[in-house]
Amino acid sequence: MSDLDIALCDASIGDTPAERNFRREVDASLTAFKLSADEQPPWPTADGEWAYDAAIITGSQTAVYNHETWMETLAELLRDLHELDIPLLGVCWGHQFIAQTFGGCVSAMDEYELGYQQIERYDSSLLFADFPAEFIAFETHSDEVVRLPPNATELAGNNRSCQAFSLGTAYGVQFHPEYDLRTVKMVTDGKREEGVSESVVETVLTSATPSRHAKTQTVKRVFENFLSIVGQHQ
């Protein structure tokens, strides 16, 4: 394990596998904060010091444009951290939240992007070091970044939405590099309660095989690459 200390901003609601998944995949010391339960990372000190080397913001079942109190607090913290050049990584909801916080726009899609999807890498960013030009990742989202923040660079995408961007040392990825097969099946099955059709749910579940999920192993490099970026900023 690396000697990096990361603040894990867990934006998921209720009892979820989010923290477990990130602890399994991120090779660093993680301190988790359940944001919706009013757990927030500490603020930087007056002289610009912070207790952690970076922050990761997870996915969530809510929408970034709901503007709940804990979201407003998180946005203020992320602005402070970004001003201090502390690396940030947002995943799914976290990707959308970072975009919105720094002047981008997020809105609802006409239908879910759910399942294993092909993504094209657009940029040679360090976040995608050693990635092929195209790769497979699992997606589950009904909102998307429709306008990037000023001066942001789109790093990856597909025919549905922006899949990754950077803004200085802040990064967002729409897909889920942290999901294991058990999480894929659990999340997909739960989409029935959110109005996703039975046929779509069953199609995704049928595709969720060990061999199919193995093709997503490349995207786990996002975490390794992010930690390399963090190390360079120490």
mmCIF file of N, CA and C in Angstrom, residues 72-209:
data_model
loop_
_atom_site.group_PDB
_atom_site.id
_atom_site.type_symbol
_atom_site.label_atom_id
_atom_site.label_comp_id
_atom_site.label_asym_id
_atom_site.label_seq_id
_atom_site.Cartn_x
_atom_site.Cartn_y
_atom_site.Cartn_z
ATOM 1 N N GLU A 72 -23.886 21.452 -0.750
ATOM 2 C CA GLU A 72 -23.385 22.822 -0.751
ATOM 3 C C GLU A 72 -22.084 22.917 0.058
ATOM 4 N N THR A 73 -22.038 22.196 1.183
ATOM 5 C CA THR A 73 -20.818 22.182 1.991
ATOM 6 C C THR A 73 -19.671 21.529 1.227
ATOM 7 N N LEU A 74 -19.973 20.414 0.569
ATOM 8 C CA LEU A 74 -18.940 19.722 -0.209
ATOM 9 C C LEU A 74 -18.422 20.613 -1.331
ATOM 10 N N ALA A 75 -19.311 21.318 -1.997
ATOM 11 C CA ALA A 75 -18.880 22.198 -3.092
ATOM 12 C C ALA A 75 -17.915 23.265 -2.592
ATOM 13 N N GLU A 76 -18.209 23.850 -1.449
ATOM 14 C CA GLU A 76 -17.318 24.864 -0.878
ATOM 15 C C GLU A 76 -15.954 24.264 -0.569
ATOM 16 N N LEU A 77 -15.959 23.049 -0.008
ATOM 17 C CA LEU A 77 -14.695 22.396 0.317
ATOM 18 C C LEU A 77 -13.892 22.109 -0.950
ATOM 19 N N LEU A 78 -14.546 21.594 -1.984
ATOM 20 C CA LEU A 78 -13.834 21.263 -3.216
ATOM 21 C C LEU A 78 -13.243 22.510 -3.867
ATOM 22 N N ARG A 79 -13.946 23.622 -3.800
ATOM 23 C CA ARG A 79 -13.393 24.863 -4.351
ATOM 24 C C ARG A 79 -12.118 25.263 -3.605
ATOM 25 N N ASP A 80 -12.149 25.139 -2.281
ATOM 26 C CA ASP A 80 -10.960 25.459 -1.488
ATOM 27 C C ASP A 80 -9.805 24.524 -1.828
ATOM 28 N N LEU A 81 -10.098 23.232 -1.923
ATOM 29 C CA LEU A 81 -9.049 22.259 -2.219
ATOM 30 C C LEU A 81 -8.464 22.478 -3.607
ATOM 31 N N HIS A 82 -9.319 22.782 -4.563
ATOM 32 C CA HIS A 82 -8.844 23.001 -5.928
ATOM 33 C C HIS A 82 -7.948 24.230 -5.995
ATOM 34 N N GLU A 83 -8.299 25.246 -5.240
ATOM 35 C CA GLU A 83 -7.475 26.456 -5.198
ATOM 36 C C GLU A 83 -6.095 26.158 -4.616
ATOM 37 N N LEU A 84 -6.043 25.146 -3.733
ATOM 38 C CA LEU A 84 -4.770 24.732 -3.138
ATOM 39 C C LEU A 84 -4.045 23.694 -3.995
ATOM 40 N N ASP A 85 -4.625 23.370 -5.160
ATOM 41 C CA ASP A 85 -4.023 22.422 -6.111
ATOM 42 C C ASP A 85 -3.962 21.005 -5.539
ATOM 43 N N ILE A 86 -4.933 20.660 -4.700
ATOM 44 C CA ILE A 86 -5.014 19.306 -4.150
ATOM 45 C C ILE A 86 -5.800 18.444 -5.138
ATOM 46 N N PRO A 87 -5.258 17.306 -5.572
ATOM 47 C CA PRO A 87 -5.927 16.487 -6.583
ATOM 48 C C PRO A 87 -7.292 15.966 -6.120
ATOM 49 N N LEU A 88 -8.243 15.972 -7.058
ATOM 50 C CA LEU A 88 -9.605 15.493 -6.817
ATOM 51 C C LEU A 88 -9.957 14.493 -7.906
ATOM 52 N N LEU A 89 -10.678 13.448 -7.520
ATOM 53 C CA LEU A 89 -11.188 12.477 -8.491
ATOM 54 C C LEU A 89 -12.647 12.200 -8.174
ATOM 55 N N GLY A 90 -13.523 12.453 -9.130
ATOM 56 C CA GLY A 90 -14.938 12.153 -8.970
ATOM 57 C C GLY A 90 -15.345 10.989 -9.849
ATOM 58 N N VAL A 91 -16.129 10.073 -9.296
ATOM 59 C CA VAL A 91 -16.599 8.892 -10.027
ATOM 60 C C VAL A 91 -18.116 8.955 -10.140
ATOM 61 N N CYS A 92 -18.641 8.874 -11.346
ATOM 62 C CA CYS A 92 -20.076 8.904 -11.647
ATOM 63 C C CYS A 92 -20.713 10.183 -11.088
ATOM 64 N N TRP A 93 -21.459 10.090 -9.991
ATOM 65 C CA TRP A 93 -22.026 11.295 -9.363
ATOM 66 C C TRP A 93 -20.910 12.286 -9.033
ATOM 67 N N GLY A 94 -19.785 11.775 -8.554
ATOM 68 C CA GLY A 94 -18.663 12.647 -8.220
ATOM 69 C C GLY A 94 -18.130 13.381 -9.437
ATOM 70 N N HIS A 95 -18.096 12.720 -10.578
ATOM 71 C CA HIS A 95 -17.707 13.323 -11.858
ATOM 72 C C HIS A 95 -18.644 14.475 -12.194
ATOM 73 N N GLN A 96 -19.934 14.230 -12.067
ATOM 74 C CA GLN A 96 -20.927 15.264 -12.360
ATOM 75 C C GLN A 96 -20.842 16.411 -11.355
ATOM 76 N N PHE A 97 -20.600 16.069 -10.098
ATOM 77 C CA PHE A 97 -20.570 17.097 -9.058
ATOM 78 C C PHE A 97 -19.370 18.022 -9.238
ATOM 79 N N ILE A 98 -18.212 17.467 -9.557
ATOM 80 C CA ILE A 98 -17.046 18.305 -9.804
ATOM 81 C C ILE A 98 -17.313 19.231 -10.988
ATOM 82 N N ALA A 99 -17.897 18.683 -12.060
ATOM 83 C CA ALA A 99 -18.199 19.508 -13.230
ATOM 84 C C ALA A 99 -19.117 20.662 -12.854
ATOM 85 N N GLN A 100 -20.188 20.363 -12.124
ATOM 86 C CA GLN A 100 -21.134 21.402 -11.735
ATOM 87 C C GLN A 100 -20.494 22.433 -10.806
ATOM 88 N N THR A 101 -19.701 21.962 -9.853
ATOM 89 C CA THR A 101 -19.084 22.851 -8.865
ATOM 90 C C THR A 101 -18.200 23.911 -9.515
ATOM 91 N N PHE A 102 -17.558 23.544 -10.623
ATOM 92 C CA PHE A 102 -16.611 24.467 -11.249
ATOM 93 C C PHE A 102 -17.157 25.115 -12.519
ATOM 94 N N GLY A 103 -18.479 25.157 -12.628
ATOM 95 C CA GLY A 103 -19.095 25.931 -13.698
ATOM 96 C C GLY A 103 -19.638 25.163 -14.866
ATOM 97 N N GLY A 104 -19.630 23.837 -14.802
ATOM 98 C CA GLY A 104 -20.229 23.029 -15.847
ATOM 99 C C GLY A 104 -21.720 22.862 -15.622
ATOM 100 N N CYS A 105 -22.354 22.099 -16.487
ATOM 101 C CA CYS A 105 -23.805 21.883 -16.392
ATOM 102 C C CYS A 105 -24.117 20.392 -16.471
ATOM 103 N N VAL A 106 -25.010 19.955 -15.589
ATOM 104 C CA VAL A 106 -25.454 18.560 -15.537
ATOM 105 C C VAL A 106 -26.961 18.538 -15.712
ATOM 106 N N SER A 107 -27.461 17.610 -16.523
ATOM 107 C CA SER A 107 -28.908 17.499 -16.694
ATOM 108 C C SER A 107 -29.299 16.044 -16.885
ATOM 109 N N ALA A 108 -30.603 15.790 -16.796
ATOM 110 C CA ALA A 108 -31.124 14.433 -16.936
ATOM 111 C C ALA A 108 -31.024 13.957 -18.382
ATOM 112 N N MET A 109 -30.773 12.658 -18.537
ATOM 113 C CA MET A 109 -30.738 12.041 -19.859
ATOM 114 C C MET A 109 -32.137 11.550 -20.211
ATOM 115 N N ASP A 110 -32.340 11.236 -21.480
ATOM 116 C CA ASP A 110 -33.652 10.730 -21.876
ATOM 117 C C ASP A 110 -33.863 9.290 -21.419
ATOM 118 N N GLU A 111 -32.794 8.560 -21.172
ATOM 119 C CA GLU A 111 -32.887 7.215 -20.618
ATOM 120 C C GLU A 111 -31.553 6.838 -19.979
ATOM 121 N N TYR A 112 -31.609 5.836 -19.106
ATOM 122 C CA TYR A 112 -30.403 5.371 -18.419
ATOM 123 C C TYR A 112 -29.339 4.925 -19.416
ATOM 124 N N GLU A 113 -28.094 5.170 -19.050
ATOM 125 C CA GLU A 113 -26.988 4.451 -19.664
ATOM 126 C C GLU A 113 -26.609 3.383 -18.647
ATOM 127 N N LEU A 114 -26.963 2.161 -18.952
ATOM 128 C CA LEU A 114 -26.820 1.058 -17.999
ATOM 129 C C LEU A 114 -26.194 -0.134 -18.688
ATOM 130 N N GLY A 115 -25.107 -0.642 -18.111
ATOM 131 C CA GLY A 115 -24.489 -1.841 -18.634
ATOM 132 C C GLY A 115 -23.047 -1.623 -19.048
ATOM 133 N N TYR A 116 -22.475 -2.627 -19.693
ATOM 134 C CA TYR A 116 -21.096 -2.567 -20.162
ATOM 135 C C TYR A 116 -21.060 -1.780 -21.472
ATOM 136 N N GLN A 117 -20.284 -0.706 -21.462
ATOM 137 C CA GLN A 117 -20.254 0.199 -22.609
ATOM 138 C C GLN A 117 -18.832 0.415 -23.100
ATOM 139 N N GLN A 118 -18.714 0.682 -24.385
ATOM 140 C CA GLN A 118 -17.412 0.979 -24.970
ATOM 141 C C GLN A 118 -17.163 2.476 -24.888
ATOM 142 N N ILE A 119 -15.954 2.837 -24.501
ATOM 143 C CA ILE A 119 -15.574 4.236 -24.309
ATOM 144 C C ILE A 119 -14.324 4.524 -25.133
ATOM 145 N N GLU A 120 -14.284 5.702 -25.709
ATOM 146 C CA GLU A 120 -13.136 6.125 -26.503
ATOM 147 C C GLU A 120 -12.320 7.157 -25.727
ATOM 148 N N ARG A 121 -11.023 6.934 -25.651
ATOM 149 C CA ARG A 121 -10.119 7.896 -25.016
ATOM 150 C C ARG A 121 -9.763 8.973 -26.027
ATOM 151 N N TYR A 122 -9.915 10.249 -25.617
ATOM 152 C CA TYR A 122 -9.656 11.364 -26.518
ATOM 153 C C TYR A 122 -8.305 12.021 -26.293
ATOM 154 N N ASP A 123 -7.750 11.903 -25.103
ATOM 155 C CA ASP A 123 -6.617 12.721 -24.702
ATOM 156 C C ASP A 123 -5.547 11.842 -24.056
ATOM 157 N N SER A 124 -4.315 12.309 -24.091
ATOM 158 C CA SER A 124 -3.200 11.545 -23.523
ATOM 159 C C SER A 124 -2.935 11.925 -22.070
ATOM 160 N N SER A 125 -3.979 12.245 -21.325
ATOM 161 C CA SER A 125 -3.847 12.622 -19.921
ATOM 162 C C SER A 125 -3.180 11.515 -19.106
ATOM 163 N N LEU A 126 -2.468 11.927 -18.055
ATOM 164 C CA LEU A 126 -1.856 10.955 -17.152
ATOM 165 C C LEU A 126 -2.897 10.054 -16.509
ATOM 166 N N LEU A 127 -4.142 10.519 -16.385
ATOM 167 C CA LEU A 127 -5.179 9.686 -15.783
ATOM 168 C C LEU A 127 -5.427 8.434 -16.611
ATOM 169 N N PHE A 128 -5.151 8.513 -17.909
ATOM 170 C CA PHE A 128 -5.370 7.366 -18.794
ATOM 171 C C PHE A 128 -4.066 6.802 -19.345
ATOM 172 N N ALA A 129 -3.005 6.968 -18.590
ATOM 173 C CA ALA A 129 -1.720 6.388 -18.984
ATOM 174 C C ALA A 129 -1.857 4.880 -19.140
ATOM 175 N N ASP A 130 -1.303 4.348 -20.221
ATOM 176 C CA ASP A 130 -1.313 2.901 -20.523
ATOM 177 C C ASP A 130 -2.712 2.375 -20.830
ATOM 178 N N PHE A 131 -3.638 3.257 -21.177
ATOM 179 C CA PHE A 131 -4.961 2.830 -21.620
ATOM 180 C C PHE A 131 -4.964 2.643 -23.135
ATOM 181 N N PRO A 132 -5.740 1.693 -23.634
ATOM 182 C CA PRO A 132 -5.922 1.593 -25.088
ATOM 183 C C PRO A 132 -6.799 2.745 -25.580
ATOM 184 N N ALA A 133 -6.898 2.887 -26.900
ATOM 185 C CA ALA A 133 -7.711 3.955 -27.473
ATOM 186 C C ALA A 133 -9.185 3.761 -27.150
ATOM 187 N N GLU A 134 -9.606 2.518 -26.998
ATOM 188 C CA GLU A 134 -10.982 2.205 -26.616
ATOM 189 C C GLU A 134 -10.966 1.161 -25.509
ATOM 190 N N PHE A 135 -11.920 1.248 -24.595
ATOM 191 C CA PHE A 135 -11.970 0.306 -23.480
ATOM 192 C C PHE A 135 -13.420 0.114 -23.042
ATOM 193 N N ILE A 136 -13.635 -0.919 -22.229
ATOM 194 C CA ILE A 136 -14.963 -1.277 -21.741
ATOM 195 C C ILE A 136 -15.080 -0.926 -20.264
ATOM 196 N N ALA A 137 -16.208 -0.324 -19.877
ATOM 197 C CA ALA A 137 -16.470 -0.012 -18.470
ATOM 198 C C ALA A 137 -17.947 -0.185 -18.185
ATOM 199 N N PHE A 138 -18.278 -0.361 -16.902
ATOM 200 C CA PHE A 138 -19.685 -0.484 -16.525
ATOM 201 C C PHE A 138 -20.243 0.899 -16.212
ATOM 202 N N GLU A 139 -21.448 1.139 -16.708
ATOM 203 C CA GLU A 139 -22.113 2.435 -16.550
ATOM 204 C C GLU A 139 -23.466 2.261 -15.862
ATOM 205 N N THR A 140 -23.816 3.192 -15.010
ATOM 206 C CA THR A 140 -25.176 3.267 -14.480
ATOM 207 C C THR A 140 -25.446 4.707 -14.065
ATOM 208 N N HIS A 141 -26.104 5.454 -14.974
ATOM 209 C CA HIS A 141 -26.418 6.853 -14.664
ATOM 210 C C HIS A 141 -27.554 7.339 -15.548
ATOM 211 N N SER A 142 -28.341 8.258 -14.996
ATOM 212 C CA SER A 142 -29.439 8.867 -15.746
ATOM 213 C C SER A 142 -29.266 10.371 -15.886
ATOM 214 N N ASP A 143 -28.167 10.910 -15.356
ATOM 215 C CA ASP A 143 -27.779 12.304 -15.560
ATOM 216 C C ASP A 143 -26.447 12.315 -16.294
ATOM 217 N N GLU A 144 -26.120 13.448 -16.917
ATOM 218 C CA GLU A 144 -24.858 13.550 -17.637
ATOM 219 C C GLU A 144 -24.334 14.972 -17.599
ATOM 220 N N VAL A 145 -23.035 15.091 -17.812
ATOM 221 C CA VAL A 145 -22.411 16.396 -17.959
ATOM 222 C C VAL A 145 -22.658 16.859 -19.394
ATOM 223 N N VAL A 146 -23.451 17.909 -19.547
ATOM 224 C CA VAL A 146 -23.768 18.404 -20.884
ATOM 225 C C VAL A 146 -22.900 19.598 -21.265
ATOM 226 N N ARG A 147 -22.268 20.230 -20.282
ATOM 227 C CA ARG A 147 -21.322 21.308 -20.564
ATOM 228 C C ARG A 147 -20.203 21.242 -19.540
ATOM 229 N N LEU A 148 -18.984 21.174 -20.017
ATOM 230 C CA LEU A 148 -17.830 21.110 -19.125
ATOM 231 C C LEU A 148 -17.551 22.471 -18.499
ATOM 232 N N PRO A 149 -16.868 22.497 -17.361
ATOM 233 C CA PRO A 149 -16.461 23.778 -16.779
ATOM 234 C C PRO A 149 -15.534 24.532 -17.726
ATOM 235 N N PRO A 150 -15.465 25.841 -17.613
ATOM 236 C CA PRO A 150 -14.509 26.609 -18.420
ATOM 237 C C PRO A 150 -13.086 26.073 -18.228
ATOM 238 N N ASN A 151 -12.369 25.941 -19.332
ATOM 239 C CA ASN A 151 -10.959 25.502 -19.353
ATOM 240 C C ASN A 151 -10.778 24.018 -19.064
ATOM 241 N N ALA A 152 -11.868 23.260 -18.938
ATOM 242 C CA ALA A 152 -11.752 21.817 -18.735
ATOM 243 C C ALA A 152 -11.455 21.129 -20.065
ATOM 244 N N THR A 153 -10.860 19.948 -19.990
ATOM 245 C CA THR A 153 -10.536 19.147 -21.179
ATOM 246 C C THR A 153 -11.301 17.832 -21.120
ATOM 247 N N GLU A 154 -12.035 17.519 -22.172
ATOM 248 C CA GLU A 154 -12.721 16.227 -22.224
ATOM 249 C C GLU A 154 -11.696 15.149 -22.545
ATOM 250 N N LEU A 155 -11.645 14.127 -21.709
ATOM 251 C CA LEU A 155 -10.629 13.083 -21.841
ATOM 252 C C LEU A 155 -11.142 11.816 -22.509
ATOM 253 N N ALA A 156 -12.443 11.559 -22.369
ATOM 254 C CA ALA A 156 -13.012 10.334 -22.931
ATOM 255 C C ALA A 156 -14.520 10.507 -23.087
ATOM 256 N N GLY A 157 -15.100 9.715 -23.990
ATOM 257 C CA GLY A 157 -16.537 9.796 -24.194
ATOM 258 C C GLY A 157 -17.042 8.635 -25.023
ATOM 259 N N ASN A 158 -18.332 8.620 -25.253
ATOM 260 C CA ASN A 158 -18.945 7.665 -26.171
ATOM 261 C C ASN A 158 -20.140 8.340 -26.828
ATOM 262 N N ASN A 159 -20.992 7.566 -27.477
ATOM 263 C CA ASN A 159 -22.122 8.170 -28.188
ATOM 264 C C ASN A 159 -23.260 8.581 -27.268
ATOM 265 N N ARG A 160 -23.078 8.413 -25.960
ATOM 266 C CA ARG A 160 -24.114 8.800 -25.012
ATOM 267 C C ARG A 160 -23.757 10.051 -24.222
ATOM 268 N N SER A 161 -22.521 10.138 -23.758
ATOM 269 C CA SER A 161 -22.196 11.267 -22.880
ATOM 270 C C SER A 161 -20.687 11.426 -22.702
ATOM 271 N N CYS A 162 -20.314 12.544 -22.080
ATOM 272 C CA CYS A 162 -18.926 12.771 -21.667
ATOM 273 C C CYS A 162 -18.567 11.741 -20.612
ATOM 274 N N GLN A 163 -17.447 11.055 -20.795
ATOM 275 C CA GLN A 163 -17.074 9.975 -19.890
ATOM 276 C C GLN A 163 -15.896 10.323 -18.981
ATOM 277 N N ALA A 164 -15.196 11.387 -19.278
ATOM 278 C CA ALA A 164 -14.090 11.797 -18.399
ATOM 279 C C ALA A 164 -13.631 13.191 -18.795
ATOM 280 N N PHE A 165 -13.141 13.941 -17.803
ATOM 281 C CA PHE A 165 -12.593 15.266 -18.072
ATOM 282 C C PHE A 165 -11.551 15.602 -17.017
ATOM 283 N N SER A 166 -10.786 16.644 -17.301
ATOM 284 C CA SER A 166 -9.838 17.163 -16.323
ATOM 285 C C SER A 166 -9.956 18.678 -16.273
ATOM 286 N N LEU A 167 -9.669 19.209 -15.115
ATOM 287 C CA LEU A 167 -9.614 20.652 -14.907
ATOM 288 C C LEU A 167 -8.471 20.895 -13.926
ATOM 289 N N GLY A 168 -7.277 21.150 -14.459
ATOM 290 C CA GLY A 168 -6.116 21.208 -13.585
ATOM 291 C C GLY A 168 -5.901 19.850 -12.935
ATOM 292 N N THR A 169 -5.883 19.830 -11.600
ATOM 293 C CA THR A 169 -5.695 18.566 -10.881
ATOM 294 C C THR A 169 -7.012 17.958 -10.417
ATOM 295 N N ALA A 170 -8.125 18.411 -10.997
ATOM 296 C CA ALA A 170 -9.435 17.799 -10.717
ATOM 297 C C ALA A 170 -9.821 16.941 -11.918
ATOM 298 N N TYR A 171 -10.300 15.733 -11.621
ATOM 299 C CA TYR A 171 -10.646 14.775 -12.668
ATOM 300 C C TYR A 171 -12.020 14.174 -12.384
ATOM 301 N N GLY A 172 -12.726 13.827 -13.459
ATOM 302 C CA GLY A 172 -13.991 13.127 -13.306
ATOM 303 C C GLY A 172 -14.081 11.986 -14.303
ATOM 304 N N VAL A 173 -14.625 10.852 -13.854
ATOM 305 C CA VAL A 173 -14.924 9.730 -14.755
ATOM 306 C C VAL A 173 -16.376 9.321 -14.525
ATOM 307 N N GLN A 174 -17.135 9.204 -15.600
ATOM 308 C CA GLN A 174 -18.547 8.872 -15.484
ATOM 309 C C GLN A 174 -18.768 7.393 -15.165
ATOM 310 N N PHE A 175 -17.885 6.541 -15.642
ATOM 311 C CA PHE A 175 -18.022 5.089 -15.459
ATOM 312 C C PHE A 175 -17.563 4.676 -14.063
ATOM 313 N N HIS A 176 -17.710 3.388 -13.769
ATOM 314 C CA HIS A 176 -17.425 2.867 -12.421
ATOM 315 C C HIS A 176 -16.225 1.908 -12.444
ATOM 316 N N PRO A 177 -15.005 2.407 -12.272
ATOM 317 C CA PRO A 177 -13.855 1.502 -12.218
ATOM 318 C C PRO A 177 -13.786 0.686 -10.936
ATOM 319 N N GLU A 178 -14.574 1.054 -9.925
ATOM 320 C CA GLU A 178 -14.515 0.369 -8.620
ATOM 321 C C GLU A 178 -15.470 -0.811 -8.502
ATOM 322 N N TYR A 179 -16.385 -0.970 -9.445
ATOM 323 C CA TYR A 179 -17.412 -2.019 -9.314
ATOM 324 C C TYR A 179 -16.824 -3.416 -9.481
ATOM 325 N N ASP A 180 -17.225 -4.320 -8.587
ATOM 326 C CA ASP A 180 -16.990 -5.745 -8.811
ATOM 327 C C ASP A 180 -18.272 -6.334 -9.396
ATOM 328 N N LEU A 181 -18.233 -7.619 -9.749
ATOM 329 C CA LEU A 181 -19.385 -8.245 -10.406
ATOM 330 C C LEU A 181 -20.596 -8.281 -9.482
ATOM 331 N N ARG A 182 -20.364 -8.477 -8.202
ATOM 332 C CA ARG A 182 -21.479 -8.503 -7.250
ATOM 333 C C ARG A 182 -22.199 -7.162 -7.210
ATOM 334 N N THR A 183 -21.442 -6.069 -7.249
ATOM 335 C CA THR A 183 -22.052 -4.737 -7.246
ATOM 336 C C THR A 183 -22.810 -4.483 -8.542
ATOM 337 N N VAL A 184 -22.239 -4.907 -9.658
ATOM 338 C CA VAL A 184 -22.920 -4.759 -10.947
ATOM 339 C C VAL A 184 -24.305 -5.402 -10.890
ATOM 340 N N LYS A 185 -24.378 -6.612 -10.389
ATOM 341 C CA LYS A 185 -25.654 -7.327 -10.349
ATOM 342 C C LYS A 185 -26.626 -6.677 -9.362
ATOM 343 N N MET A 186 -26.137 -6.269 -8.207
ATOM 344 C CA MET A 186 -26.985 -5.648 -7.197
ATOM 345 C C MET A 186 -27.573 -4.331 -7.696
ATOM 346 N N VAL A 187 -26.714 -3.485 -8.271
ATOM 347 C CA VAL A 187 -27.165 -2.183 -8.753
ATOM 348 C C VAL A 187 -28.140 -2.346 -9.918
ATOM 349 N N THR A 188 -27.825 -3.234 -10.834
ATOM 350 C CA THR A 188 -28.703 -3.450 -11.983
ATOM 351 C C THR A 188 -30.065 -3.961 -11.542
ATOM 352 N N ASP A 189 -30.075 -4.916 -10.651
ATOM 353 C CA ASP A 189 -31.344 -5.459 -10.161
ATOM 354 C C ASP A 189 -32.194 -4.367 -9.504
ATOM 355 N N GLY A 190 -31.546 -3.440 -8.817
ATOM 356 C CA GLY A 190 -32.266 -2.369 -8.137
ATOM 357 C C GLY A 190 -32.867 -1.341 -9.068
ATOM 358 N N LYS A 191 -32.481 -1.344 -10.347
ATOM 359 C CA LYS A 191 -33.016 -0.363 -11.290
ATOM 360 C C LYS A 191 -34.487 -0.601 -11.602
ATOM 361 N N ARG A 192 -34.977 -1.792 -11.298
ATOM 362 C CA ARG A 192 -36.410 -2.031 -11.491
ATOM 363 C C ARG A 192 -37.243 -1.045 -10.684
ATOM 364 N N GLU A 193 -36.782 -0.744 -9.472
ATOM 365 C CA GLU A 193 -37.510 0.172 -8.598
ATOM 366 C C GLU A 193 -37.417 1.616 -9.074
ATOM 367 N N GLU A 194 -36.497 1.889 -10.007
ATOM 368 C CA GLU A 194 -36.328 3.248 -10.523
ATOM 369 C C GLU A 194 -36.972 3.420 -11.894
ATOM 370 N N GLY A 195 -37.743 2.428 -12.311
ATOM 371 C CA GLY A 195 -38.494 2.548 -13.547
ATOM 372 C C GLY A 195 -37.818 2.033 -14.792
ATOM 373 N N VAL A 196 -36.638 1.440 -14.658
ATOM 374 C CA VAL A 196 -35.987 0.842 -15.818
ATOM 375 C C VAL A 196 -36.748 -0.422 -16.195
ATOM 376 N N SER A 197 -36.989 -0.606 -17.474
ATOM 377 C CA SER A 197 -37.832 -1.716 -17.922
ATOM 378 C C SER A 197 -37.229 -3.072 -17.567
ATOM 379 N N GLU A 198 -38.100 -4.046 -17.379
ATOM 380 C CA GLU A 198 -37.670 -5.394 -17.037
ATOM 381 C C GLU A 198 -36.762 -5.970 -18.116
ATOM 382 N N SER A 199 -37.070 -5.695 -19.365
ATOM 383 C CA SER A 199 -36.270 -6.252 -20.457
ATOM 384 C C SER A 199 -34.844 -5.702 -20.437
ATOM 385 N N VAL A 200 -34.702 -4.400 -20.141
ATOM 386 C CA VAL A 200 -33.359 -3.803 -20.075
ATOM 387 C C VAL A 200 -32.583 -4.392 -18.906
ATOM 388 N N VAL A 201 -33.232 -4.484 -17.747
ATOM 389 C CA VAL A 201 -32.570 -5.041 -16.572
ATOM 390 C C VAL A 201 -32.103 -6.466 -16.840
ATOM 391 N N GLU A 202 -32.963 -7.276 -17.412
ATOM 392 C CA GLU A 202 -32.609 -8.675 -17.666
ATOM 393 C C GLU A 202 -31.489 -8.789 -18.692
ATOM 394 N N THR A 203 -31.502 -7.927 -19.698
ATOM 395 C CA THR A 203 -30.432 -7.955 -20.701
ATOM 396 C C THR A 203 -29.078 -7.649 -20.060
ATOM 397 N N VAL A 204 -29.049 -6.635 -19.186
ATOM 398 C CA VAL A 204 -27.788 -6.276 -18.523
ATOM 399 C C VAL A 204 -27.347 -7.389 -17.576
ATOM 400 N N LEU A 205 -28.290 -7.956 -16.831
ATOM 401 C CA LEU A 205 -27.939 -9.044 -15.913
ATOM 402 C C LEU A 205 -27.394 -10.254 -16.668
ATOM 403 N N THR A 206 -27.979 -10.553 -17.811
ATOM 404 C CA THR A 206 -27.501 -11.679 -18.617
ATOM 405 C C THR A 206 -26.077 -11.440 -19.099
ATOM 406 N N SER A 207 -25.752 -10.156 -19.376
ATOM 407 C CA SER A 207 -24.407 -9.829 -19.860
ATOM 408 C C SER A 207 -23.373 -9.804 -18.738
ATOM 409 N N ALA A 208 -23.842 -9.790 -17.487
ATOM 410 C CA ALA A 208 -22.942 -9.652 -16.334
ATOM 411 C C ALA A 208 -22.341 -11.003 -15.961
ATOM 412 N N THR A 209 -21.424 -11.468 -16.784
ATOM 413 C CA THR A 209 -20.737 -12.735 -16.564
ATOM 414 C C THR A 209 -19.301 -12.466 -16.135
#
